[in-house]
GROMACS .gro file of C-alpha atoms in nm:
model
  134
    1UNK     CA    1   0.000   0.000   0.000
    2UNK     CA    2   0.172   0.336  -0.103
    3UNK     CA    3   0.109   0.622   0.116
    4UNK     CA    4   0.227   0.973   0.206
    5UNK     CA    5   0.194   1.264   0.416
    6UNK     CA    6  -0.063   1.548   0.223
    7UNK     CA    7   0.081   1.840   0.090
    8UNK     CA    8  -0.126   2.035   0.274
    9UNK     CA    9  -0.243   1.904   0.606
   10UNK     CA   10   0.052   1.657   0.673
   11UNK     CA   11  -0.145   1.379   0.745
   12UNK     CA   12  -0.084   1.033   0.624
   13UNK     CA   13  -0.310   0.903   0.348
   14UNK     CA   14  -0.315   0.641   0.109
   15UNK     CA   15  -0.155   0.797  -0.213
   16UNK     CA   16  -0.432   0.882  -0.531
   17UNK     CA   17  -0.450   1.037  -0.804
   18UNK     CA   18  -0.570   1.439  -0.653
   19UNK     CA   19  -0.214   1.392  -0.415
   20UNK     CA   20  -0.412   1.520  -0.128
   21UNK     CA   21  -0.583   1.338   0.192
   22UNK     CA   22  -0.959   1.285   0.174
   23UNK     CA   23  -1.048   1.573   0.484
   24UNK     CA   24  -0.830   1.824   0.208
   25UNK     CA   25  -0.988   1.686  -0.080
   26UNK     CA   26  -1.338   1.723   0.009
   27UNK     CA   27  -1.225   2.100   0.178
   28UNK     CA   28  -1.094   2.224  -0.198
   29UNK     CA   29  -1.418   2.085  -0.360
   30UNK     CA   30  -1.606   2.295  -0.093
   31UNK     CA   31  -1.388   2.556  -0.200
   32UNK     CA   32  -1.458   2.521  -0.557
   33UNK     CA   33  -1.871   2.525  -0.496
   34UNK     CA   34  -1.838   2.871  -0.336
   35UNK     CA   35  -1.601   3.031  -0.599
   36UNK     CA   36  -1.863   2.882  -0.874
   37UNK     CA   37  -2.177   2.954  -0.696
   38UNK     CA   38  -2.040   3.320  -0.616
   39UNK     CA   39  -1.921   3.359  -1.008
   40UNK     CA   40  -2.278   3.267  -1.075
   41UNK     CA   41  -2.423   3.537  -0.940
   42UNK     CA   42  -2.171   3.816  -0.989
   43UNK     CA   43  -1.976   3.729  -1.355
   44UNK     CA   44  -1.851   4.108  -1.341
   45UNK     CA   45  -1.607   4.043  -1.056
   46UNK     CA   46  -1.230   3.959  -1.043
   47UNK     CA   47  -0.977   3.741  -0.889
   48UNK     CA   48  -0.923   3.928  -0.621
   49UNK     CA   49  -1.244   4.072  -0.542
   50UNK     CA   50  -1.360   3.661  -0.542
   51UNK     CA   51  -1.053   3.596  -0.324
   52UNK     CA   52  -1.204   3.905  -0.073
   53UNK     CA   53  -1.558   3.748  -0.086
   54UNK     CA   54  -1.495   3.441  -0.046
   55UNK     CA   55  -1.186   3.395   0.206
   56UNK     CA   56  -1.022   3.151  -0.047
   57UNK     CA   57  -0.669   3.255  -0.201
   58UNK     CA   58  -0.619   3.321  -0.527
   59UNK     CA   59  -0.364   3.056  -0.542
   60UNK     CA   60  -0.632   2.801  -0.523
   61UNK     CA   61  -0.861   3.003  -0.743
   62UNK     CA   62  -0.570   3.044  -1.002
   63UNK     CA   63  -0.549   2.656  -0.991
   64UNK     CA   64  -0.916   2.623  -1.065
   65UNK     CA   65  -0.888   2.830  -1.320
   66UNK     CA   66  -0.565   2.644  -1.478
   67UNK     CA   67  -0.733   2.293  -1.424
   68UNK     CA   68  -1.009   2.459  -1.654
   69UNK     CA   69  -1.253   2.356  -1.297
   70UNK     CA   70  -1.343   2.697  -1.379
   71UNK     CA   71  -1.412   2.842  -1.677
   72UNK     CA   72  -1.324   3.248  -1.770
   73UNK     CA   73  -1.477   3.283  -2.108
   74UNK     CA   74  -1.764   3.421  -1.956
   75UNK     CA   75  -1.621   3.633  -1.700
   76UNK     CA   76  -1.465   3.922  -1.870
   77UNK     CA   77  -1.313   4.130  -1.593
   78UNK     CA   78  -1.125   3.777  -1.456
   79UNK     CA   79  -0.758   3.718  -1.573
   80UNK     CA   80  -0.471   3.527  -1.439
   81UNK     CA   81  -0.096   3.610  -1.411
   82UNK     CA   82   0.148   3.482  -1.665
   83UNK     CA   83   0.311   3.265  -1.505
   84UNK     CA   84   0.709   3.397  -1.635
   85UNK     CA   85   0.602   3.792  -1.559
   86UNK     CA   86   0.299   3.792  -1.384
   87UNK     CA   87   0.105   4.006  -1.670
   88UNK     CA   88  -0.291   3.964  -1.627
   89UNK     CA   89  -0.379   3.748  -1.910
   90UNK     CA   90  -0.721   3.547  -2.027
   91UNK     CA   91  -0.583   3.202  -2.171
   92UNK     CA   92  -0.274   2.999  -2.127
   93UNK     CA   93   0.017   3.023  -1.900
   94UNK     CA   94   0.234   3.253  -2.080
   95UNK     CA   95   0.179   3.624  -2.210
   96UNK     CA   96   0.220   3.663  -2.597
   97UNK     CA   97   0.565   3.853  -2.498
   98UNK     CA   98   0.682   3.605  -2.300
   99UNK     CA   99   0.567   3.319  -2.533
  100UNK     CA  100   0.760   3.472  -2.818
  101UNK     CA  101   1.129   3.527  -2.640
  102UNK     CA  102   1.111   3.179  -2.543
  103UNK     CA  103   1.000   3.057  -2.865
  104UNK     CA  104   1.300   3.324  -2.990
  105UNK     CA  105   1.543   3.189  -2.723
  106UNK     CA  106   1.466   2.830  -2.798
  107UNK     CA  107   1.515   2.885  -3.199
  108UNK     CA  108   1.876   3.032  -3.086
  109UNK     CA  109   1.981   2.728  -2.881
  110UNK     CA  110   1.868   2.518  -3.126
  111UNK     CA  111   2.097   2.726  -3.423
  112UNK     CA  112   2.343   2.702  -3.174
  113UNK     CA  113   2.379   2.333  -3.137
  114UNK     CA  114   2.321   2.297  -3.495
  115UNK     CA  115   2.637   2.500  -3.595
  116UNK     CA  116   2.834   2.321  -3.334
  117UNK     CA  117   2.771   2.004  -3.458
  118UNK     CA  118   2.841   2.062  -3.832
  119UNK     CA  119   3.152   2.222  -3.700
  120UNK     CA  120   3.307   1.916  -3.504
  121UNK     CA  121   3.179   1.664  -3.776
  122UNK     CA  122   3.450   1.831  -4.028
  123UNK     CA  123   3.674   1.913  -3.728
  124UNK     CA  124   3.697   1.544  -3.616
  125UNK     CA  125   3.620   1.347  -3.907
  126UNK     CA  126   3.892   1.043  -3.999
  127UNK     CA  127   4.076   1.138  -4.333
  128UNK     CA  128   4.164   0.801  -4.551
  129UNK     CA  129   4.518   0.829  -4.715
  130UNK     CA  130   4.560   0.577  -5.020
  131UNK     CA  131   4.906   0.465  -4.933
  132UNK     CA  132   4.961   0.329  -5.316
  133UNK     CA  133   4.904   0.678  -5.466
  134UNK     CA  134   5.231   0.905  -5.492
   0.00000   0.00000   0.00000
């Protein structure tokens, strides 16, 4: 039987899929029910103003959010951070700025290694010498 101390509590459970003990488990999907029932009623509000509201942190609403437990599209004033710069944006987990330096960065790298393994191919390569030609 594989178990583990939660993440949250410390108490010992028997290890599942969510990583966290039942008493947590069922405490986060009480958590979830408020944050959707309270979106329900007010779809003009924010993270924070949720977070107020509420008493949960918008760590855990970020999360529900990210595990797409709760849905955005239809709250227009609620945005996460990104999470390289912390810029307030609507989908994904990167800003379009960040997004494209890292596509930018990883493009580089990749030249990088490219050129340095052309360059120790010739570099290193074994040269046959026909001993019979003069």
């Amino acid at each position: 039987m594989n178990v583990d101390n939660c993440p949250r509590c410390g108490r010992l459970y028997v290890k599942n899929p969510s990583e966290l003990c039942q008493s947590c488990l069922k405490e986060l999907e009480h958590q979830y029910e408020i944050c959707v029932d309270y979106l329900r009623k007010n779809r003009g509000t924010n993270i924070q103003e949720l977070s107020d509201v509420t008493g949960i942190s918008i760590k855990e609403i970020t999360r529900f959010i990210r595990e797409g437990r709760i849905s955005i599209a239809n709250a227009p004033n609620m945005m996460v951070a990104c999470e390289v710069c912390g810029t307030l944006i609507r989908e994904g987990h990167m800003c379009d700025s960040c997004r494209s330096r890292l596509s930018k960065d990883i493009n580089q790298i990749k030249q990088t290694m490219e050129d340095a393994s052309t360059s120790k191919v010739t570099e290193s390569a074994y040269r046959a010498v026909d001993k019979f030609r003069k």
